[in-house]
PDB file of C-alpha atoms in Angstrom:
ATOM      1  CA  MET A 221      77.993  89.645 102.147  1.00 76.00           C
ATOM      2  CA  ARG A 222      74.350  89.190 103.104  1.00 89.00           C
ATOM      3  CA  ALA A 223      72.506  91.608 105.379  1.00 93.00           C
ATOM      4  CA  PHE A 224      72.430  90.805 109.095  1.00 96.00           C
ATOM      5  CA  THR A 225      71.347  92.396 112.373  1.00 97.00           C
ATOM      6  CA  TYR A 226      73.727  93.089 115.231  1.00 97.00           C
ATOM      7  CA  GLU A 227      73.690  93.436 119.006  1.00 97.00           C
ATOM      8  CA  ARG A 228      76.254  93.873 121.757  1.00 98.00           C
ATOM      9  CA  ALA A 229      75.864  91.382 124.579  1.00 97.00           C
ATOM     10  CA  THR A 230      75.999  92.806 128.096  1.00 97.00           C
ATOM     11  CA  SER A 231      76.251  89.511 130.016  1.00 96.00           C
ATOM     12  CA  VAL A 232      77.331  85.950 129.302  1.00 97.00           C
ATOM     13  CA  GLU A 233      73.872  84.699 130.246  1.00 95.00           C
ATOM     14  CA  GLY A 234      72.264  87.209 127.887  1.00 96.00           C
ATOM     15  CA  ALA A 235      74.590  86.227 125.063  1.00 97.00           C
ATOM     16  CA  ALA A 236      73.745  82.547 125.479  1.00 97.00           C
ATOM     17  CA  LYS A 237      70.007  83.253 125.630  1.00 96.00           C
ATOM     18  CA  ALA A 238      70.133  85.463 122.544  1.00 96.00           C
ATOM     19  CA  ALA A 239      71.963  82.794 120.552  1.00 97.00           C
ATOM     20  CA  ALA A 240      69.701  79.980 121.720  1.00 95.00           C
ATOM     21  CA  SER A 241      66.575  81.912 120.770  1.00 95.00           C
ATOM     22  CA  ASN A 242      67.796  82.522 117.214  1.00 95.00           C
ATOM     23  CA  PRO A 243      69.193  79.511 115.310  1.00 93.00           C
ATOM     24  CA  ALA A 244      70.570  81.890 112.663  1.00 95.00           C
ATOM     25  CA  ALA A 245      72.675  83.832 115.205  1.00 97.00           C
ATOM     26  CA  LYS A 246      76.447  83.667 115.654  1.00 97.00           C
ATOM     27  CA  PHE A 247      78.782  84.999 118.319  1.00 98.00           C
ATOM     28  CA  ILE A 248      81.496  87.341 117.075  1.00 98.00           C
ATOM     29  CA  ALA A 249      84.666  88.479 118.853  1.00 98.00           C
ATOM     30  CA  GLY A 250      87.793  88.836 116.716  1.00 97.00           C
ATOM     31  CA  GLY A 251      85.958  87.630 113.627  1.00 96.00           C
ATOM     32  CA  THR A 252      89.170  86.477 111.933  1.00 96.00           C
ATOM     33  CA  ASN A 253      87.489  83.343 110.567  1.00 96.00           C
ATOM     34  CA  LEU A 254      83.787  84.195 110.648  1.00 97.00           C
ATOM     35  CA  LEU A 255      84.016  87.371 108.567  1.00 96.00           C
ATOM     36  CA  ASP A 256      85.955  85.598 105.820  1.00 95.00           C
ATOM     37  CA  LEU A 257      83.309  82.875 105.696  1.00 97.00           C
ATOM     38  CA  MET A 258      80.513  85.445 105.615  1.00 97.00           C
ATOM     39  CA  LYS A 259      82.108  87.228 102.662  1.00 95.00           C
ATOM     40  CA  LEU A 260      82.194  83.926 100.787  1.00 95.00           C
ATOM     41  CA  GLU A 261      78.589  83.190 101.869  1.00 94.00           C
ATOM     42  CA  ILE A 262      79.682  79.958 103.501  1.00 96.00           C
ATOM     43  CA  GLU A 263      78.468  81.266 106.846  1.00 96.00           C
ATOM     44  CA  ARG A 264      75.158  83.139 106.582  1.00 96.00           C
ATOM     45  CA  PRO A 265      74.216  84.370 110.058  1.00 97.00           C
ATOM     46  CA  ALA A 266      71.113  86.542 110.152  1.00 97.00           C
ATOM     47  CA  HIS A 267      72.180  87.995 113.499  1.00 98.00           C
ATOM     48  CA  LEU A 268      75.571  88.684 115.091  1.00 98.00           C
ATOM     49  CA  ILE A 269      76.063  88.842 118.853  1.00 98.00           C
ATOM     50  CA  ASP A 270      79.154  90.874 119.731  1.00 98.00           C
ATOM     51  CA  VAL A 271      80.688  89.432 122.922  1.00 98.00           C
ATOM     52  CA  ASN A 272      83.752  91.683 123.149  1.00 98.00           C
ATOM     53  CA  GLY A 273      82.369  93.701 126.054  1.00 97.00           C
ATOM     54  CA  LEU A 274      81.893  90.818 128.477  1.00 97.00           C
ATOM     55  CA  GLY A 275      85.184  91.210 130.345  1.00 96.00           C
ATOM     56  CA  LEU A 276      86.407  87.711 129.539  1.00 98.00           C
ATOM     57  CA  ASP A 277      89.872  88.942 128.654  1.00 98.00           C
ATOM     58  CA  ARG A 278      91.843  88.066 131.791  1.00 98.00           C
ATOM     59  CA  ILE A 279      94.417  85.379 132.571  1.00 98.00           C
ATOM     60  CA  GLU A 280      94.286  84.341 136.224  1.00 98.00           C
ATOM     61  CA  PRO A 281      95.754  81.593 138.420  1.00 98.00           C
ATOM     62  CA  THR A 282      93.432  78.877 139.715  1.00 98.00           C
ATOM     63  CA  LYS A 283      93.418  77.700 143.321  1.00 97.00           C
ATOM     64  CA  GLU A 284      94.692  74.321 142.091  1.00 97.00           C
ATOM     65  CA  GLY A 285      97.806  75.962 140.662  1.00 98.00           C
ATOM     66  CA  GLY A 286      96.716  76.058 137.051  1.00 98.00           C
ATOM     67  CA  LEU A 287      95.664  78.937 134.826  1.00 98.00           C
ATOM     68  CA  ARG A 288      92.256  80.287 133.852  1.00 98.00           C
ATOM     69  CA  ILE A 289      92.186  81.892 130.403  1.00 98.00           C
ATOM     70  CA  GLY A 290      89.228  84.091 129.499  1.00 98.00           C
ATOM     71  CA  ALA A 291      87.509  83.249 126.233  1.00 98.00           C
ATOM     72  CA  LEU A 292      88.303  86.703 124.839  1.00 98.00           C
ATOM     73  CA  VAL A 293      92.016  86.748 125.637  1.00 98.00           C
ATOM     74  CA  ARG A 294      93.764  87.594 122.383  1.00 98.00           C
ATOM     75  CA  ASN A 295      96.284  85.133 121.024  1.00 98.00           C
ATOM     76  CA  THR A 296      99.088  87.712 121.194  1.00 98.00           C
ATOM     77  CA  ALA A 297      98.448  88.413 124.879  1.00 98.00           C
ATOM     78  CA  LEU A 298      98.223  84.719 125.700  1.00 98.00           C
ATOM     79  CA  ALA A 299     101.475  83.844 123.926  1.00 98.00           C
ATOM     80  CA  ALA A 300     103.320  86.712 125.644  1.00 98.00           C
ATOM     81  CA  HIS A 301     101.963  86.136 129.155  1.00 98.00           C
ATOM     82  CA  GLU A 302     104.794  85.566 131.640  1.00 98.00           C
ATOM     83  CA  THR A 303     103.233  82.501 133.279  1.00 98.00           C
ATOM     84  CA  VAL A 304     102.344  80.918 129.947  1.00 98.00           C
ATOM     85  CA  ARG A 305     105.875  81.383 128.644  1.00 98.00           C
ATOM     86  CA  ARG A 306     107.413  79.999 131.839  1.00 98.00           C
ATOM     87  CA  ASP A 307     105.088  77.094 132.701  1.00 98.00           C
ATOM     88  CA  TYR A 308     103.211  76.336 129.468  1.00 98.00           C
ATOM     89  CA  GLY A 309     105.840  77.001 126.835  1.00 98.00           C
ATOM     90  CA  LEU A 310     104.191  74.585 124.415  1.00 98.00           C
ATOM     91  CA  LEU A 311     101.121  76.814 124.267  1.00 98.00           C
ATOM     92  CA  SER A 312     103.147  79.972 123.703  1.00 98.00           C
ATOM     93  CA  ARG A 313     105.160  78.349 120.912  1.00 98.00           C
ATOM     94  CA  ALA A 314     102.060  76.958 119.201  1.00 98.00           C
ATOM     95  CA  LEU A 315     100.354  80.348 119.226  1.00 97.00           C
ATOM     96  CA  VAL A 316     103.361  82.131 117.742  1.00 96.00           C
ATOM     97  CA  ALA A 317     103.513  79.493 114.987  1.00 95.00           C
ATOM     98  CA  GLY A 318      99.947  80.289 113.932  1.00 92.00           C
ATOM     99  CA  ALA A 319      98.751  82.952 111.488  1.00 87.00           C
ATOM    100  CA  SER A 320     100.322  86.414 111.388  1.00 90.00           C
ATOM    101  CA  GLY A 321     100.928  88.996 114.088  1.00 91.00           C
ATOM    102  CA  GLN A 322      97.976  91.057 112.895  1.00 94.00           C
ATOM    103  CA  LEU A 323      95.599  88.103 113.139  1.00 94.00           C
ATOM    104  CA  ARG A 324      96.951  87.042 116.537  1.00 96.00           C
ATOM    105  CA  ASN A 325      96.207  90.553 117.806  1.00 97.00           C
ATOM    106  CA  LYS A 326      92.505  90.013 117.018  1.00 97.00           C
ATOM    107  CA  ALA A 327      91.957  86.262 117.388  1.00 97.00           C
ATOM    108  CA  THR A 328      90.644  84.989 120.728  1.00 98.00           C
ATOM    109  CA  ALA A 329      91.234  81.837 122.757  1.00 98.00           C
ATOM    110  CA  ALA A 330      87.676  80.579 122.248  1.00 98.00           C
ATOM    111  CA  GLY A 331      87.563  81.560 118.603  1.00 98.00           C
ATOM    112  CA  ASN A 332      90.808  79.740 117.934  1.00 98.00           C
ATOM    113  CA  LEU A 333      89.297  76.479 119.174  1.00 98.00           C
ATOM    114  CA  LEU A 334      86.154  77.061 117.103  1.00 98.00           C
ATOM    115  CA  GLN A 335      87.755  78.008 113.786  1.00 96.00           C
ATOM    116  CA  ARG A 336      86.595  75.948 110.850  1.00 97.00           C
ATOM    117  CA  THR A 337      88.605  73.852 108.435  1.00 98.00           C
ATOM    118  CA  ARG A 338      90.656  75.397 105.641  1.00 96.00           C
ATOM    119  CA  CYS A 339      89.790  72.585 103.223  1.00 98.00           C
ATOM    120  CA  PRO A 340      89.698  74.250  99.770  1.00 97.00           C
ATOM    121  CA  TYR A 341      86.552  72.336  98.839  1.00 98.00           C
ATOM    122  CA  PHE A 342      84.804  73.696 101.942  1.00 98.00           C
ATOM    123  CA  TYR A 343      85.787  77.201 100.849  1.00 97.00           C
ATOM    124  CA  ASP A 344      84.471  76.711  97.294  1.00 97.00           C
ATOM    125  CA  PRO A 345      80.648  77.028  97.210  1.00 94.00           C
ATOM    126  CA  ASN A 346      80.641  75.462  93.740  1.00 95.00           C
ATOM    127  CA  GLN A 347      81.918  72.158  95.142  1.00 97.00           C
ATOM    128  CA  PRO A 348      79.836  69.627  97.111  1.00 98.00           C
ATOM    129  CA  CYS A 349      80.847  69.560 100.774  1.00 98.00           C
ATOM    130  CA  ASN A 350      79.125  67.681 103.601  1.00 98.00           C
ATOM    131  CA  LYS A 351      80.565  70.110 106.123  1.00 98.00           C
ATOM    132  CA  ARG A 352      79.090  73.108 104.328  1.00 97.00           C
ATOM    133  CA  GLN A 353      75.929  71.438 103.017  1.00 97.00           C
ATOM    134  CA  PRO A 354      75.138  68.158 104.806  1.00 97.00           C
ATOM    135  CA  GLY A 355      74.369  65.297 102.462  1.00 97.00           C
ATOM    136  CA  SER A 356      75.849  66.908  99.352  1.00 98.00           C
ATOM    137  CA  GLY A 357      78.982  64.738  99.275  1.00 98.00           C
ATOM    138  CA  CYS A 358      82.708  65.246  99.840  1.00 98.00           C
ATOM    139  CA  SER A 359      84.659  66.650  96.894  1.00 98.00           C
ATOM    140  CA  ALA A 360      87.957  66.029  98.655  1.00 98.00           C
ATOM    141  CA  ILE A 361      87.440  62.275  98.517  1.00 97.00           C
ATOM    142  CA  GLY A 362      88.729  61.429  95.076  1.00 96.00           C
ATOM    143  CA  GLY A 363      90.025  64.986  94.637  1.00 97.00           C
ATOM    144  CA  PHE A 364      93.284  66.717  95.537  1.00 97.00           C
ATOM    145  CA  THR A 365      94.064  65.479  99.043  1.00 98.00           C
ATOM    146  CA  ARG A 366      97.640  66.462  99.846  1.00 97.00           C
ATOM    147  CA  GLN A 367      96.559  68.715 102.728  1.00 97.00           C
ATOM    148  CA  HIS A 368      93.854  66.423 104.078  1.00 98.00           C
ATOM    149  CA  ALA A 369      93.421  64.102 107.041  1.00 98.00           C
ATOM    150  CA  VAL A 370      94.953  60.644 107.260  1.00 98.00           C
ATOM    151  CA  VAL A 371      93.446  59.421 110.538  1.00 98.00           C
ATOM    152  CA  GLY A 372      90.024  59.672 112.194  1.00 98.00           C
ATOM    153  CA  THR A 373      88.392  60.220 108.805  1.00 98.00           C
ATOM    154  CA  SER A 374      85.057  58.949 107.516  1.00 98.00           C
ATOM    155  CA  ASP A 375      83.364  58.377 104.167  1.00 98.00           C
ATOM    156  CA  ALA A 376      81.693  61.771 104.658  1.00 98.00           C
ATOM    157  CA  CYS A 377      84.729  63.992 105.334  1.00 98.00           C
ATOM    158  CA  ILE A 378      88.535  64.004 105.340  1.00 98.00           C
ATOM    159  CA  ALA A 379      89.079  67.627 106.384  1.00 98.00           C
ATOM    160  CA  THR A 380      91.615  68.648 109.031  1.00 98.00           C
ATOM    161  CA  HIS A 381      91.326  70.981 112.002  1.00 98.00           C
ATOM    162  CA  PRO A 382      93.531  74.038 111.383  1.00 97.00           C
ATOM    163  CA  SER A 383      94.321  75.252 114.912  1.00 97.00           C
ATOM    164  CA  ASP A 384      97.872  75.255 116.287  1.00 98.00           C
ATOM    165  CA  MET A 385      96.690  76.361 119.718  1.00 98.00           C
ATOM    166  CA  ALA A 386      94.304  73.415 119.985  1.00 98.00           C
ATOM    167  CA  ILE A 387      97.212  70.971 119.619  1.00 98.00           C
ATOM    168  CA  ALA A 388      98.916  72.523 122.632  1.00 98.00           C
ATOM    169  CA  MET A 389      95.680  72.595 124.627  1.00 98.00           C
ATOM    170  CA  ARG A 390      95.116  68.900 123.884  1.00 98.00           C
ATOM    171  CA  THR A 391      98.647  68.020 124.962  1.00 98.00           C
ATOM    172  CA  LEU A 392      98.211  69.983 128.191  1.00 98.00           C
ATOM    173  CA  ASP A 393      94.747  68.486 128.959  1.00 98.00           C
ATOM    174  CA  ALA A 394      92.925  71.815 129.045  1.00 98.00           C
ATOM    175  CA  VAL A 395      89.262  72.069 130.035  1.00 98.00           C
ATOM    176  CA  VAL A 396      86.714  74.266 128.236  1.00 98.00           C
ATOM    177  CA  GLU A 397      84.156  75.947 130.516  1.00 98.00           C
ATOM    178  CA  THR A 398      80.808  77.043 129.077  1.00 98.00           C
ATOM    179  CA  ILE A 399      77.440  78.507 129.985  1.00 98.00           C
ATOM    180  CA  LYS A 400      74.106  77.517 128.448  1.00 96.00           C
ATOM    181  CA  ALA A 401      71.000  79.583 127.787  1.00 93.00           C
ATOM    182  CA  ASP A 402      69.345  78.320 131.007  1.00 94.00           C
ATOM    183  CA  GLY A 403      72.310  79.542 133.058  1.00 94.00           C
ATOM    184  CA  THR A 404      73.785  76.118 133.747  1.00 97.00           C
ATOM    185  CA  THR A 405      77.498  75.637 133.254  1.00 98.00           C
ATOM    186  CA  ARG A 406      79.675  72.710 132.325  1.00 97.00           C
ATOM    187  CA  SER A 407      83.334  71.790 132.022  1.00 98.00           C
ATOM    188  CA  ILE A 408      84.357  69.904 128.878  1.00 98.00           C
ATOM    189  CA  PRO A 409      87.752  68.188 128.682  1.00 98.00           C
ATOM    190  CA  ILE A 410      89.479  69.302 125.494  1.00 98.00           C
ATOM    191  CA  ALA A 411      89.743  65.625 124.524  1.00 98.00           C
ATOM    192  CA  ASP A 412      85.944  65.538 124.240  1.00 98.00           C
ATOM    193  CA  PHE A 413      85.372  69.026 122.848  1.00 98.00           C
ATOM    194  CA  HIS A 414      85.985  68.439 119.125  1.00 98.00           C
ATOM    195  CA  ARG A 415      84.167  65.674 117.262  1.00 98.00           C
ATOM    196  CA  LEU A 416      85.358  63.316 114.572  1.00 98.00           C
ATOM    197  CA  PRO A 417      83.393  63.666 111.312  1.00 98.00           C
ATOM    198  CA  GLY A 418      81.439  60.392 111.256  1.00 98.00           C
ATOM    199  CA  GLU A 419      78.274  60.948 109.241  1.00 98.00           C
ATOM    200  CA  THR A 420      77.822  64.527 110.552  1.00 98.00           C
ATOM    201  CA  PRO A 421      81.009  66.474 109.755  1.00 98.00           C
ATOM    202  CA  HIS A 422      79.083  69.770 109.956  1.00 97.00           C
ATOM    203  CA  ILE A 423      78.750  69.220 113.722  1.00 98.00           C
ATOM    204  CA  GLU A 424      82.300  70.008 114.777  1.00 98.00           C
ATOM    205  CA  THR A 425      82.097  70.310 118.581  1.00 98.00           C
ATOM    206  CA  VAL A 426      79.905  69.076 121.425  1.00 98.00           C
ATOM    207  CA  LEU A 427      78.556  72.580 122.089  1.00 98.00           C
ATOM    208  CA  GLU A 428      74.768  72.847 122.207  1.00 96.00           C
ATOM    209  CA  ALA A 429      72.694  75.597 120.587  1.00 93.00           C
ATOM    210  CA  GLY A 430      73.514  78.887 122.278  1.00 94.00           C
ATOM    211  CA  GLU A 431      76.196  77.397 124.514  1.00 97.00           C
ATOM    212  CA  PHE A 432      78.918  79.967 125.068  1.00 98.00           C
ATOM    213  CA  ILE A 433      82.571  79.394 125.963  1.00 98.00           C
ATOM    214  CA  THR A 434      83.592  81.496 128.966  1.00 98.00           C
ATOM    215  CA  THR A 435      87.061  80.213 129.865  1.00 98.00           C
ATOM    216  CA  VAL A 436      89.716  77.669 129.037  1.00 98.00           C
ATOM    217  CA  VAL A 437      91.405  76.184 132.098  1.00 98.00           C
ATOM    218  CA  LEU A 438      94.888  74.715 132.176  1.00 98.00           C
ATOM    219  CA  PRO A 439      95.831  72.237 134.929  1.00 98.00           C
ATOM    220  CA  PRO A 440      98.933  72.819 137.059  1.00 98.00           C
ATOM    221  CA  PRO A 441     102.213  72.817 135.103  1.00 98.00           C
ATOM    222  CA  ILE A 442     103.626  69.388 134.269  1.00 96.00           C
ATOM    223  CA  GLY A 443     107.261  70.386 133.732  1.00 96.00           C
ATOM    224  CA  GLY A 444     109.364  68.713 131.085  1.00 97.00           C
ATOM    225  CA  LYS A 445     110.653  70.079 127.793  1.00 97.00           C
ATOM    226  CA  HIS A 446     107.904  71.849 125.829  1.00 98.00           C
ATOM    227  CA  ILE A 447     108.285  71.678 122.039  1.00 98.00           C
ATOM    228  CA  TYR A 448     106.014  72.622 119.167  1.00 98.00           C
ATOM    229  CA  ARG A 449     107.271  71.774 115.699  1.00 98.00           C
ATOM    230  CA  LYS A 450     105.217  72.783 112.661  1.00 97.00           C
ATOM    231  CA  VAL A 451     106.015  71.482 109.180  1.00 97.00           C
ATOM    232  CA  ARG A 452     104.483  73.552 106.381  1.00 96.00           C
ATOM    233  CA  ASP A 453     105.006  74.488 102.767  1.00 94.00           C
ATOM    234  CA  ARG A 454     106.411  77.914 103.612  1.00 90.00           C
ATOM    235  CA  ALA A 455     108.021  79.368 106.691  1.00 86.00           C
ATOM    236  CA  SER A 456     105.182  81.628 107.830  1.00 82.00           C
ATOM    237  CA  TYR A 457     101.466  82.268 107.551  1.00 83.00           C
ATOM    238  CA  ALA A 458     100.668  78.727 106.421  1.00 90.00           C
ATOM    239  CA  PHE A 459      98.667  75.906 107.935  1.00 95.00           C
ATOM    240  CA  ALA A 460     100.451  72.752 109.021  1.00 96.00           C
ATOM    241  CA  LEU A 461     101.017  69.783 106.812  1.00 97.00           C
ATOM    242  CA  VAL A 462     101.945  68.130 110.097  1.00 98.00           C
ATOM    243  CA  SER A 463     102.586  69.591 113.518  1.00 98.00           C
ATOM    244  CA  VAL A 464     103.728  67.928 116.730  1.00 98.00           C
ATOM    245  CA  GLY A 465     103.171  69.317 120.210  1.00 98.00           C
ATOM    246  CA  ALA A 466     105.045  67.474 122.919  1.00 98.00           C
ATOM    247  CA  VAL A 467     106.072  67.608 126.545  1.00 98.00           C
ATOM    248  CA  ILE A 468     109.044  65.303 127.152  1.00 98.00           C
ATOM    249  CA  HIS A 469     110.561  64.595 130.584  1.00 97.00           C
ATOM    250  CA  PRO A 470     114.209  63.671 131.213  1.00 94.00           C
ATOM    251  CA  ASP A 471     113.289  60.003 131.725  1.00 95.00           C
ATOM    252  CA  GLY A 472     111.735  59.873 128.250  1.00 95.00           C
ATOM    253  CA  THR A 473     108.119  59.871 129.397  1.00 97.00           C
ATOM    254  CA  GLY A 474     105.782  62.552 128.112  1.00 97.00           C
ATOM    255  CA  ARG A 475     102.794  63.483 126.006  1.00 98.00           C
ATOM    256  CA  VAL A 476     102.335  64.131 122.323  1.00 98.00           C
ATOM    257  CA  ALA A 477      99.539  65.482 120.115  1.00 98.00           C
ATOM    258  CA  VAL A 478      99.574  65.890 116.356  1.00 98.00           C
ATOM    259  CA  GLY A 479      98.006  68.471 114.057  1.00 98.00           C
ATOM    260  CA  GLY A 480      97.356  68.531 110.329  1.00 98.00           C
ATOM    261  CA  VAL A 481      96.337  64.873 110.265  1.00 98.00           C
ATOM    262  CA  ALA A 482      92.787  64.691 111.615  1.00 98.00           C
ATOM    263  CA  HIS A 483      89.446  66.413 112.039  1.00 98.00           C
ATOM    264  CA  LYS A 484      90.484  67.286 115.607  1.00 98.00           C
ATOM    265  CA  PRO A 485      93.745  67.550 117.560  1.00 98.00           C
ATOM    266  CA  TRP A 486      95.036  63.979 117.445  1.00 98.00           C
ATOM    267  CA  ARG A 487      96.284  62.389 120.644  1.00 98.00           C
ATOM    268  CA  VAL A 488      96.237  58.754 121.719  1.00 98.00           C
ATOM    269  CA  GLU A 489      97.147  58.408 125.388  1.00 97.00           C
ATOM    270  CA  GLU A 490      98.381  54.852 124.852  1.00 98.00           C
ATOM    271  CA  ALA A 491     100.991  56.267 122.468  1.00 98.00           C
ATOM    272  CA  ASP A 492     102.235  58.558 125.248  1.00 98.00           C
ATOM    273  CA  GLY A 493     103.155  55.468 127.219  1.00 97.00           C
ATOM    274  CA  LYS A 494     105.287  54.222 124.325  1.00 97.00           C
ATOM    275  CA  LEU A 495     107.471  57.328 124.134  1.00 97.00           C
ATOM    276  CA  PRO A 496     110.267  55.910 126.334  1.00 96.00           C
ATOM    277  CA  GLN A 497     110.539  53.006 123.860  1.00 95.00           C
ATOM    278  CA  GLY A 498     111.262  55.396 120.995  1.00 93.00           C
ATOM    279  CA  THR A 499     109.586  57.041 118.039  1.00 96.00           C
ATOM    280  CA  LYS A 500     108.566  53.914 116.141  1.00 97.00           C
ATOM    281  CA  ALA A 501     106.818  52.383 119.140  1.00 97.00           C
ATOM    282  CA  ALA A 502     104.833  55.581 119.743  1.00 98.00           C
ATOM    283  CA  ILE A 503     103.950  56.048 116.063  1.00 98.00           C
ATOM    284  CA  ALA A 504     102.738  52.450 115.763  1.00 98.00           C
ATOM    285  CA  VAL A 505     100.002  53.309 118.243  1.00 98.00           C
ATOM    286  CA  LEU A 506      99.454  56.962 117.381  1.00 98.00           C
ATOM    287  CA  MET A 507      98.878  56.325 113.669  1.00 98.00           C
ATOM    288  CA  ALA A 508      97.565  52.771 113.882  1.00 97.00           C
ATOM    289  CA  ASP A 509      94.233  53.625 112.245  1.00 95.00           C
ATOM    290  CA  ALA A 510      95.615  55.839 109.485  1.00 98.00           C
ATOM    291  CA  ARG A 511      93.739  55.705 106.161  1.00 97.00           C
ATOM    292  CA  PRO A 512      95.810  57.971 103.899  1.00 98.00           C
ATOM    293  CA  THR A 513      95.197  58.627 100.237  1.00 97.00           C
ATOM    294  CA  GLU A 514      97.899  58.183  97.650  1.00 97.00           C
ATOM    295  CA  GLN A 515      98.529  61.951  97.685  1.00 98.00           C
ATOM    296  CA  ASN A 516      98.883  62.374 101.453  1.00 98.00           C
ATOM    297  CA  ARG A 517     100.455  59.049 102.393  1.00 98.00           C
ATOM    298  CA  PHE A 518     103.668  60.978 103.059  1.00 98.00           C
ATOM    299  CA  LYS A 519     102.058  62.490 106.165  1.00 98.00           C
ATOM    300  CA  VAL A 520     102.365  59.224 108.077  1.00 98.00           C
ATOM    301  CA  ASP A 521     106.131  59.199 107.516  1.00 98.00           C
ATOM    302  CA  LEU A 522     106.303  62.928 108.169  1.00 98.00           C
ATOM    303  CA  VAL A 523     104.649  62.515 111.577  1.00 98.00           C
ATOM    304  CA  GLU A 524     107.215  59.872 112.489  1.00 98.00           C
ATOM    305  CA  ARG A 525     110.152  61.995 111.375  1.00 98.00           C
ATOM    306  CA  THR A 526     108.827  65.118 113.066  1.00 98.00           C
ATOM    307  CA  LEU A 527     108.183  63.290 116.332  1.00 98.00           C
ATOM    308  CA  GLY A 528     111.686  61.808 116.087  1.00 97.00           C
ATOM    309  CA  ALA A 529     113.135  65.290 115.687  1.00 97.00           C
ATOM    310  CA  VAL A 530     111.110  66.525 118.672  1.00 97.00           C
ATOM    311  CA  ILE A 531     112.335  63.669 120.886  1.00 96.00           C
ATOM    312  CA  ALA A 532     115.914  64.247 119.780  1.00 96.00           C
ATOM    313  CA  GLU A 533     115.592  67.952 120.590  1.00 96.00           C
ATOM    314  CA  ALA A 534     114.133  67.179 124.002  1.00 95.00           C
ATOM    315  CA  ARG A 535     117.046  64.895 124.812  1.00 90.00           C
ATOM    316  CA  GLY A 536     119.554  67.487 123.653  1.00 86.00           C
TER     317      GLY A 536
END
């Protein structure tokens, strides 16, 4: 691990200003992803800004009837929260499906959304990777691709986003609230928060330099049956080959988002409208632009079967 300097932020505005003034700075809270990447010298921050003391660890109701989740709320606390379990069961189930109990005790809501891909070529500094070193090439393309993306890919990157929580947030139409170095704030719909790779896969979100996540806001509960189904190579502590987060109502209408298949949580609202017509109708829209490799072509069928199982479960 390379040497770095360290400071503890005392305000959200100060944290944003400190990060904006130093391009080599990184925020750190739980550090469950960042520290691993620093040890491998994939991330090389010259300065760490500790944001754990900013008081952003509360879960509070909004006046609209939704829920405001502080950026520093730990995954364990969020999954166990009474309101989340009752009204946003999809989120609770997705969180419990991710990582291990020890990691969930440290990982934060904001950090979960910002975690980087687990592509093995990204994690190997000896392999070219456009996400790690822009312009160097993508070793996954033409390599071992079983775990990789099948939709929303580009000629520069076929990595997947690893978060389970993000799939639930996308299904529930969460909004990410931030503050910039100049003190201005903005609200970013989760649909717009993560970027597809295009020609710049190293730019993973729409956050600007120094922009700091303060809260994640959930809209009022939407009812329905909340289901999160994660298909993986082993029963625990593994990233999804395919995951499906869904909210299904008794009349067959609902919402669905898919993980393990794209560079971001994958949801196509038009596919939601096809759910009452059955799995095949929804999949035809949801995976219409799939570009699988020979090694991960099975994911397209696996999404269909997993969504079918979710719909069957919802209907009892």
